[in-house]
PDB file of C-alpha atoms and ligand atoms in Angstrom:
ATOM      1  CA  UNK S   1      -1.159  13.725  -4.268  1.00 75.00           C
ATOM      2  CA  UNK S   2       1.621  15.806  -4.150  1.00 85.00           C
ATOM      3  CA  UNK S   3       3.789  17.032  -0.695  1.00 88.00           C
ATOM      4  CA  UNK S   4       1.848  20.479  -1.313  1.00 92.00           C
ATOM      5  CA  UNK S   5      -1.593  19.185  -1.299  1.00 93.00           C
ATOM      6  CA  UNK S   6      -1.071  17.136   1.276  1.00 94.00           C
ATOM      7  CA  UNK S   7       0.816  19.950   3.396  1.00 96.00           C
ATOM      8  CA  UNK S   8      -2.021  21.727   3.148  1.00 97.00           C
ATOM      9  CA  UNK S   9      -4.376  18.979   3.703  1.00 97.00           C
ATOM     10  CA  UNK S  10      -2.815  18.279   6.968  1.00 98.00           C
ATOM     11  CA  UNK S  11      -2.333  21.914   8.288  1.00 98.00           C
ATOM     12  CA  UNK S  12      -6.197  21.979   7.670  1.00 98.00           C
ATOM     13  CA  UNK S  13      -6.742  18.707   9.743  1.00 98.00           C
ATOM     14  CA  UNK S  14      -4.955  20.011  12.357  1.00 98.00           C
ATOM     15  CA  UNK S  15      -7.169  23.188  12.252  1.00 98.00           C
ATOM     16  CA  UNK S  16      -9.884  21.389  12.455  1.00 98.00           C
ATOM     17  CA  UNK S  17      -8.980  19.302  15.714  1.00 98.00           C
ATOM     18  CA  UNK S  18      -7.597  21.965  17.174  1.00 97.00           C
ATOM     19  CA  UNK S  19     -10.716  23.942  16.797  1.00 97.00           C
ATOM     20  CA  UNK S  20     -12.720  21.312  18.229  1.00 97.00           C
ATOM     21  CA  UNK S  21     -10.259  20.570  21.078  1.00 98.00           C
ATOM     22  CA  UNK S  22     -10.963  24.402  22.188  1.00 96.00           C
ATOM     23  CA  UNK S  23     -14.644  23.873  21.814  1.00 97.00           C
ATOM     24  CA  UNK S  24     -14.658  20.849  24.347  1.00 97.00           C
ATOM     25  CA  UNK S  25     -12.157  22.422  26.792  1.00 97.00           C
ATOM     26  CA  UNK S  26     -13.793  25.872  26.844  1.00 96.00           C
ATOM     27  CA  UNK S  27     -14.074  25.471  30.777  1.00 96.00           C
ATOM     28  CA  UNK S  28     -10.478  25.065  31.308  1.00 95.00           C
ATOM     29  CA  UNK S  29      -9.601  27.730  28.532  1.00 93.00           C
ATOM     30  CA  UNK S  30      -8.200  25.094  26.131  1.00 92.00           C
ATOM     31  CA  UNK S  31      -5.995  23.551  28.815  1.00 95.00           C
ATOM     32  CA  UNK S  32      -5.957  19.589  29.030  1.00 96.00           C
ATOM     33  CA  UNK S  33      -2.313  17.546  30.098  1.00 96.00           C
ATOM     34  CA  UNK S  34      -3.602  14.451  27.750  1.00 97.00           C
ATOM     35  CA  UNK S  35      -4.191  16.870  24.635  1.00 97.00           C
ATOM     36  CA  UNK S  36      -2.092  13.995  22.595  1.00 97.00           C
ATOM     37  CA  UNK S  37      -4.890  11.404  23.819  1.00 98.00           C
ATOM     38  CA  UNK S  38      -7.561  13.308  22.408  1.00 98.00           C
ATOM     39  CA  UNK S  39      -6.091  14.750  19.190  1.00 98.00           C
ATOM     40  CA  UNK S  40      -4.674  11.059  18.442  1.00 98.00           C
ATOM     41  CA  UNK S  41      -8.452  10.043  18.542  1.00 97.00           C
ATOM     42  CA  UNK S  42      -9.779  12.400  16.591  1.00 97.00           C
ATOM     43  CA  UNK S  43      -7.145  12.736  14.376  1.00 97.00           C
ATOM     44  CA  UNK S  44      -6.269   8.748  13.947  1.00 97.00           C
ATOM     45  CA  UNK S  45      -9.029   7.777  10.830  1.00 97.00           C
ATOM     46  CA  UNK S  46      -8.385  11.135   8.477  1.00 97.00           C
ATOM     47  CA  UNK S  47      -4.751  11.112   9.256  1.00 96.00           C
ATOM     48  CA  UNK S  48      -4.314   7.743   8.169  1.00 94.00           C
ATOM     49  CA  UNK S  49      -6.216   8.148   4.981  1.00 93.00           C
ATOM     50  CA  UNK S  50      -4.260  11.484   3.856  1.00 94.00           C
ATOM     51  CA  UNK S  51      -0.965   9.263   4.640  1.00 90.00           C
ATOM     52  CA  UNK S  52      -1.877   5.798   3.475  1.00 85.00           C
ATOM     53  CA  UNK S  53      -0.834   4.579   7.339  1.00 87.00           C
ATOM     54  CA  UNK S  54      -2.683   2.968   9.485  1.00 88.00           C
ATOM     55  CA  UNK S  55      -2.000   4.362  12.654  1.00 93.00           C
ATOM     56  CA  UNK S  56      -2.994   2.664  15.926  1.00 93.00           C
ATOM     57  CA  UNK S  57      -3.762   5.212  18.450  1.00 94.00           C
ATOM     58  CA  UNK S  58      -0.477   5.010  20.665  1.00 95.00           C
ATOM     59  CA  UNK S  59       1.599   5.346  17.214  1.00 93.00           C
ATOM     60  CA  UNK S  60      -0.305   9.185  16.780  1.00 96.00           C
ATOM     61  CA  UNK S  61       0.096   9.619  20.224  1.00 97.00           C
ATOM     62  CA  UNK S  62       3.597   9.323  20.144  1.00 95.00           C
ATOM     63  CA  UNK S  63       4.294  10.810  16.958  1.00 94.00           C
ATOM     64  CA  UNK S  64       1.854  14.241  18.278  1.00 97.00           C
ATOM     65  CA  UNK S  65       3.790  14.432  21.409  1.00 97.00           C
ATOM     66  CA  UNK S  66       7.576  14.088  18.815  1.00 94.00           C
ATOM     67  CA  UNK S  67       6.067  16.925  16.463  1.00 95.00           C
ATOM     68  CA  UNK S  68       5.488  18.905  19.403  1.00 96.00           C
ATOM     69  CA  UNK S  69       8.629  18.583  21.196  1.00 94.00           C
ATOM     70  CA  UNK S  70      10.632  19.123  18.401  1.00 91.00           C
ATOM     71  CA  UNK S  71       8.129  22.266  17.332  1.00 94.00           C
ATOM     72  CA  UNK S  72       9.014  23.769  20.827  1.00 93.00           C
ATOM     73  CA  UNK S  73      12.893  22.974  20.567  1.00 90.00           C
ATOM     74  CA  UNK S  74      13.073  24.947  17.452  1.00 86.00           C
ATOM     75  CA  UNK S  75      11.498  28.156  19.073  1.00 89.00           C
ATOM     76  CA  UNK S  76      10.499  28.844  14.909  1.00 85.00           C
ATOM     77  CA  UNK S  77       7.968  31.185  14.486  1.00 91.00           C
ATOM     78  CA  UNK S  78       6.017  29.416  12.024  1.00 94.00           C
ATOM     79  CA  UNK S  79       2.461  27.909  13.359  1.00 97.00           C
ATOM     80  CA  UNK S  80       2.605  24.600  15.215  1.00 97.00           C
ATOM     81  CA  UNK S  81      -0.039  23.313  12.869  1.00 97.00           C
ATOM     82  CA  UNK S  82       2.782  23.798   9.499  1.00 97.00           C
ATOM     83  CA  UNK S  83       5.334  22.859  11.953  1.00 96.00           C
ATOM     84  CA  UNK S  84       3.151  19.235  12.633  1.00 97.00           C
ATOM     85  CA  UNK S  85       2.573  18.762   8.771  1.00 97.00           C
ATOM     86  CA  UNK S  86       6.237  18.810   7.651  1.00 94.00           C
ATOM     87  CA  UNK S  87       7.043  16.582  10.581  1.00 92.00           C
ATOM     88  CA  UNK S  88       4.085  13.801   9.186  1.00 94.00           C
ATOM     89  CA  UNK S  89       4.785  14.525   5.730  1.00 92.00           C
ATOM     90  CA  UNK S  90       8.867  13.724   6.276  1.00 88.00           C
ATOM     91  CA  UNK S  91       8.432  10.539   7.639  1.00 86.00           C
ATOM     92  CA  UNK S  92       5.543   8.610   6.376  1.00 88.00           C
ATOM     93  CA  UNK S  93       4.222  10.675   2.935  1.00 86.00           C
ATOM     94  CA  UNK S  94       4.749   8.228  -0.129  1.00 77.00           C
ATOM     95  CA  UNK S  95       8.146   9.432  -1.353  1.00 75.00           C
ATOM     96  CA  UNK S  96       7.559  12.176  -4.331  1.00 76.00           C
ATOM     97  CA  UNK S  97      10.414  10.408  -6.669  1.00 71.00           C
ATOM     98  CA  UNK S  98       9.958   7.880  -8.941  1.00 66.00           C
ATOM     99  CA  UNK S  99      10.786   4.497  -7.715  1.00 70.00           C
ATOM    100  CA  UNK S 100      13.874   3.194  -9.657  1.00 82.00           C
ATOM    101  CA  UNK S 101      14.194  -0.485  -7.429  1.00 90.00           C
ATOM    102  CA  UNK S 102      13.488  -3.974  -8.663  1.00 95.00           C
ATOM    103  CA  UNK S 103      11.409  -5.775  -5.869  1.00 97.00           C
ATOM    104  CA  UNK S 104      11.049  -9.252  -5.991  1.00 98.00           C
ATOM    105  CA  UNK S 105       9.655 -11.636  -3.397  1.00 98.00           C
ATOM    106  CA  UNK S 106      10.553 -14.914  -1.940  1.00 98.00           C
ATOM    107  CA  UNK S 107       7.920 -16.836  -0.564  1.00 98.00           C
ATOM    108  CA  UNK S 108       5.802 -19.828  -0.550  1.00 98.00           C
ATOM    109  CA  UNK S 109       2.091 -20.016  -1.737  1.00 96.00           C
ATOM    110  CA  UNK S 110       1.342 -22.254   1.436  1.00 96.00           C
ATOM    111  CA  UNK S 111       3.160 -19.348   3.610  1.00 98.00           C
ATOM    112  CA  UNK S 112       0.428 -16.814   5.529  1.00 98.00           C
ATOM    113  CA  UNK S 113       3.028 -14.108   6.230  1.00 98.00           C
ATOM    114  CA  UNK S 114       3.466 -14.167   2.345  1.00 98.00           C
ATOM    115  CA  UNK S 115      -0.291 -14.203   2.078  1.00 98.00           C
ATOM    116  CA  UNK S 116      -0.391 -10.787   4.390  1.00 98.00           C
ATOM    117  CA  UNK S 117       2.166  -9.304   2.195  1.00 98.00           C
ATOM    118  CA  UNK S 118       0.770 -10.521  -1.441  1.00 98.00           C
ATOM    119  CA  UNK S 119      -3.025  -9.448  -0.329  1.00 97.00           C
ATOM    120  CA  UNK S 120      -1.232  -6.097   0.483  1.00 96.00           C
ATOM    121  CA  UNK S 121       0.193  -5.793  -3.175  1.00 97.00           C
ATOM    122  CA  UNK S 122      -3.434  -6.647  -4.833  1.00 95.00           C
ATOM    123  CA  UNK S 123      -4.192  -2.825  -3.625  1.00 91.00           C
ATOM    124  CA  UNK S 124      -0.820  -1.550  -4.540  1.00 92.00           C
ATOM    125  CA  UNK S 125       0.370  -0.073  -8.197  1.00 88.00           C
ATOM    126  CA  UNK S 126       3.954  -1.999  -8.219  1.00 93.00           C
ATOM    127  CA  UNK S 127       5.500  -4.621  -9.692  1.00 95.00           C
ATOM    128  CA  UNK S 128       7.252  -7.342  -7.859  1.00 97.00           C
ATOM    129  CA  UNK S 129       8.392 -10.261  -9.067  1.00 98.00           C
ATOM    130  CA  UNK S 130       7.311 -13.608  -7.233  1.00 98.00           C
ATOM    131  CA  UNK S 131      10.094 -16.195  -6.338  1.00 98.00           C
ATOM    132  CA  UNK S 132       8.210 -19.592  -4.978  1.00 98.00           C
ATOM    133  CA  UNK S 133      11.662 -20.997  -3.029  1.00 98.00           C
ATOM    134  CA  UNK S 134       9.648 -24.598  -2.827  1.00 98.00           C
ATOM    135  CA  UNK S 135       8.888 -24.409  -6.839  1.00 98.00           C
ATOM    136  CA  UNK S 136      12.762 -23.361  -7.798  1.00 98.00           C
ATOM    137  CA  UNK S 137      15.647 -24.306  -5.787  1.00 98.00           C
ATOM    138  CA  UNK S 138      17.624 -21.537  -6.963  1.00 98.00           C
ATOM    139  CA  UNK S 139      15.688 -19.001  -5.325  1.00 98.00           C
ATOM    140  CA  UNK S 140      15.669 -20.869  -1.970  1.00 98.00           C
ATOM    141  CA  UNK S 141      19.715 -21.054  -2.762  1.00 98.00           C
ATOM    142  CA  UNK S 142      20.105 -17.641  -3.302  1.00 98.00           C
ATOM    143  CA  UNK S 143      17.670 -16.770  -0.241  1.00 97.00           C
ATOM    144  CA  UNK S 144      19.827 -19.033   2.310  1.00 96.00           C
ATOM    145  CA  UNK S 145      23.213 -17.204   0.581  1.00 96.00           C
ATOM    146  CA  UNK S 146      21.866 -14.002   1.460  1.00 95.00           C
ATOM    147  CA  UNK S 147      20.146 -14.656   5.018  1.00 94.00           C
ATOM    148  CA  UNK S 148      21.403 -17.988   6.510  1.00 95.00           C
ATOM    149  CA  UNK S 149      18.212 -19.012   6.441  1.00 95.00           C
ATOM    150  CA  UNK S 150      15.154 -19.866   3.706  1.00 97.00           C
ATOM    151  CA  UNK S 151      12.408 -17.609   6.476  1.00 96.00           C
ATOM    152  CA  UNK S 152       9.860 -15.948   3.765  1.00 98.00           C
ATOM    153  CA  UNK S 153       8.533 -13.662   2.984  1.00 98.00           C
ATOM    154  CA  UNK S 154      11.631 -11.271   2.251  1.00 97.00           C
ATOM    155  CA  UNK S 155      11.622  -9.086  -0.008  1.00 97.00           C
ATOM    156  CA  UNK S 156      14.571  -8.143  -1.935  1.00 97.00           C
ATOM    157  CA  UNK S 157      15.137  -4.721  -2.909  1.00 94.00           C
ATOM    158  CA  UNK S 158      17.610  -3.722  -5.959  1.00 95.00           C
ATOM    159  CA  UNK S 159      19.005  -0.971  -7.386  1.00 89.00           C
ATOM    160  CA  UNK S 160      21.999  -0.668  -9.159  1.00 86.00           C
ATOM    161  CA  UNK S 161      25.011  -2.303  -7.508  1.00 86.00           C
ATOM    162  CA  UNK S 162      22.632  -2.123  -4.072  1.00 89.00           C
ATOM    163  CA  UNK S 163      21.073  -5.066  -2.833  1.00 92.00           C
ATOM    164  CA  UNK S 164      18.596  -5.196   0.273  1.00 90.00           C
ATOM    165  CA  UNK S 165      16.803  -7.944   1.842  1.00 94.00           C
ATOM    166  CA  UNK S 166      13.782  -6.969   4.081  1.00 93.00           C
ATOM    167  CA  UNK S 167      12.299  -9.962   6.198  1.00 93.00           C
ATOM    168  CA  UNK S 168       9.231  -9.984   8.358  1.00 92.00           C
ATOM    169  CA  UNK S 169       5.727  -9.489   6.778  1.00 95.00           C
ATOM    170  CA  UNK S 170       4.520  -6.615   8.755  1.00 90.00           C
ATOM    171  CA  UNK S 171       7.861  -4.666   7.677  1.00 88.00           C
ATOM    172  CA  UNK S 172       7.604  -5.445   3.844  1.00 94.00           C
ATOM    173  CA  UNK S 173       3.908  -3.828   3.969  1.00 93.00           C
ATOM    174  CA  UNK S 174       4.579  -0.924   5.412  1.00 87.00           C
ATOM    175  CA  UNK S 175       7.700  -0.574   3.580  1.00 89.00           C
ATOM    176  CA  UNK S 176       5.881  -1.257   0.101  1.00 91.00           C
ATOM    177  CA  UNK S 177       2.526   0.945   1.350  1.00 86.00           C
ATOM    178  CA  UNK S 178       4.865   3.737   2.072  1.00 80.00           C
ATOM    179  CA  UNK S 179       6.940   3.676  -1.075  1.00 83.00           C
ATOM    180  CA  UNK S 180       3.636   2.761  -3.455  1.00 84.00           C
ATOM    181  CA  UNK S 181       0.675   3.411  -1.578  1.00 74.00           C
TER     182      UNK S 181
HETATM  183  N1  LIG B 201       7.713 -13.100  11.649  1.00 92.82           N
HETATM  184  C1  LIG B 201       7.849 -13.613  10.279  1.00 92.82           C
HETATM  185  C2  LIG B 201       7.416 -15.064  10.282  1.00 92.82           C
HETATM  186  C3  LIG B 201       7.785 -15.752   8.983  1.00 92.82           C
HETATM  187  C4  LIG B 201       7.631 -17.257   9.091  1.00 92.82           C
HETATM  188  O1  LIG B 201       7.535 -17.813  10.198  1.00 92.82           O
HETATM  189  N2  LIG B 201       7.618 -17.919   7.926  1.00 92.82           N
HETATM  190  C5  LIG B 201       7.527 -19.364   7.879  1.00 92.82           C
HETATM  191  C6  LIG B 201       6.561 -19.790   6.785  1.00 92.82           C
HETATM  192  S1  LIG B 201       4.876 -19.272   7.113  1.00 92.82           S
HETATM  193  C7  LIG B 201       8.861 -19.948   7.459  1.00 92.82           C
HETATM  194  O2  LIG B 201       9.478 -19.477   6.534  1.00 92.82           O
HETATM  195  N3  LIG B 201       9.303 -21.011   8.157  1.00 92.82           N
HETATM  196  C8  LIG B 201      10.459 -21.757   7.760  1.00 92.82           C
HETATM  197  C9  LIG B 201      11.766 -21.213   8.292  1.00 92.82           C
HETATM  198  O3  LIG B 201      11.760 -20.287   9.161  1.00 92.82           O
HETATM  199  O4  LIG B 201      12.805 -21.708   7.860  1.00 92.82           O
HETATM  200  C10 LIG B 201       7.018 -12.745   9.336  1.00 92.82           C
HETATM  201  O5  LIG B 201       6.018 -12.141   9.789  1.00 92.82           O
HETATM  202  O6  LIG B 201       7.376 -12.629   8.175  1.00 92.82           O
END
């Protein structure tokens, strides 16, 4: 989907919630202090499918109560539901550019971080190339050269003349989910 789409997608979402927020405070005239609580739980299931995230409810939370106080601090005219969508779209919308790296992954078949991040990549479109550090020494070389240590899963990230190695399961997914999801 493209940043439009889902721009719009999201200002809608937000119309929505807020909508129904003003329906269930009607007695107080819309007023509630823990307005992030209750948007982050209505908001947590669609706004993780439009991003490909998977929020937990304190992540929304957070992020609601960021979009807002950065909303406020730029006194813009434009709506606070727009001003909420850029602020979602910027930091967790799959990137709109064509992905240029070469990923490859050490690991271990025996490993169950690696298994978190290669049942990830069955539902992912990307190719990355799997380097078993038990079957070839090399790679567990190379690994140990880079890190000081032969921990897997990390995934190494190239392009060009850059070189990145990204260690701890939980990171690689999101990293990989947010750049091919
Ligand atoms: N927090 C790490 C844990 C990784 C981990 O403990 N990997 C084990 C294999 S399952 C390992 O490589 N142990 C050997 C070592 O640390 O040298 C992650 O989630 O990726």
């Amino acid at each position: 989907m493209t940043h439009d789409a889902l721009r719009q997608q999201m200002i809608s979402l937000f119309k929505e919630t807020a909508e129904a927020h003003y329906r269930a405070f009607a007695a107080t005239d819309g007023a509630d202090p823990d307005w992030p609580i209750w948007y982050a739980d209505h908001l947590r299931q669609p706004v993780s499918d439009a991003l490909g995230v998977d929020f937990s409810q304190s992540d929304l939370v957070f992020c609601l109560m960021t979009a807002d106080l950065e909303h406020t601090a730029r006194e813009s005219a434009e709506a606070w539901q727009t001003s909420y969508a850029d602020h979602f779209i910027e930091r967790f919308a799959p990137s709109e550019e064509p992905q240029t790296d070469t990923l490859a992954l050490y690991m271990t078949p025996s490993c169950p971080f690696c298994r978190i991040v290669l049942n990830a990549l069955e539902n992912l479109d990307v190719d990355v190339e799997l380097r078993d550090i038990f079957a070839d020494p090399d790679h567990r070389d190379n690994l140990v050269a880079a890190r000081g240590r032969a921990t897997v899963p990390v995934l190494r990230i190239t392009n060009g003349d850059e070189d990145r190695w990204m260690p701890e399961s939980r990171d690689i997914v999101r990293y990989l989910q947010r750049a091919y999801g």
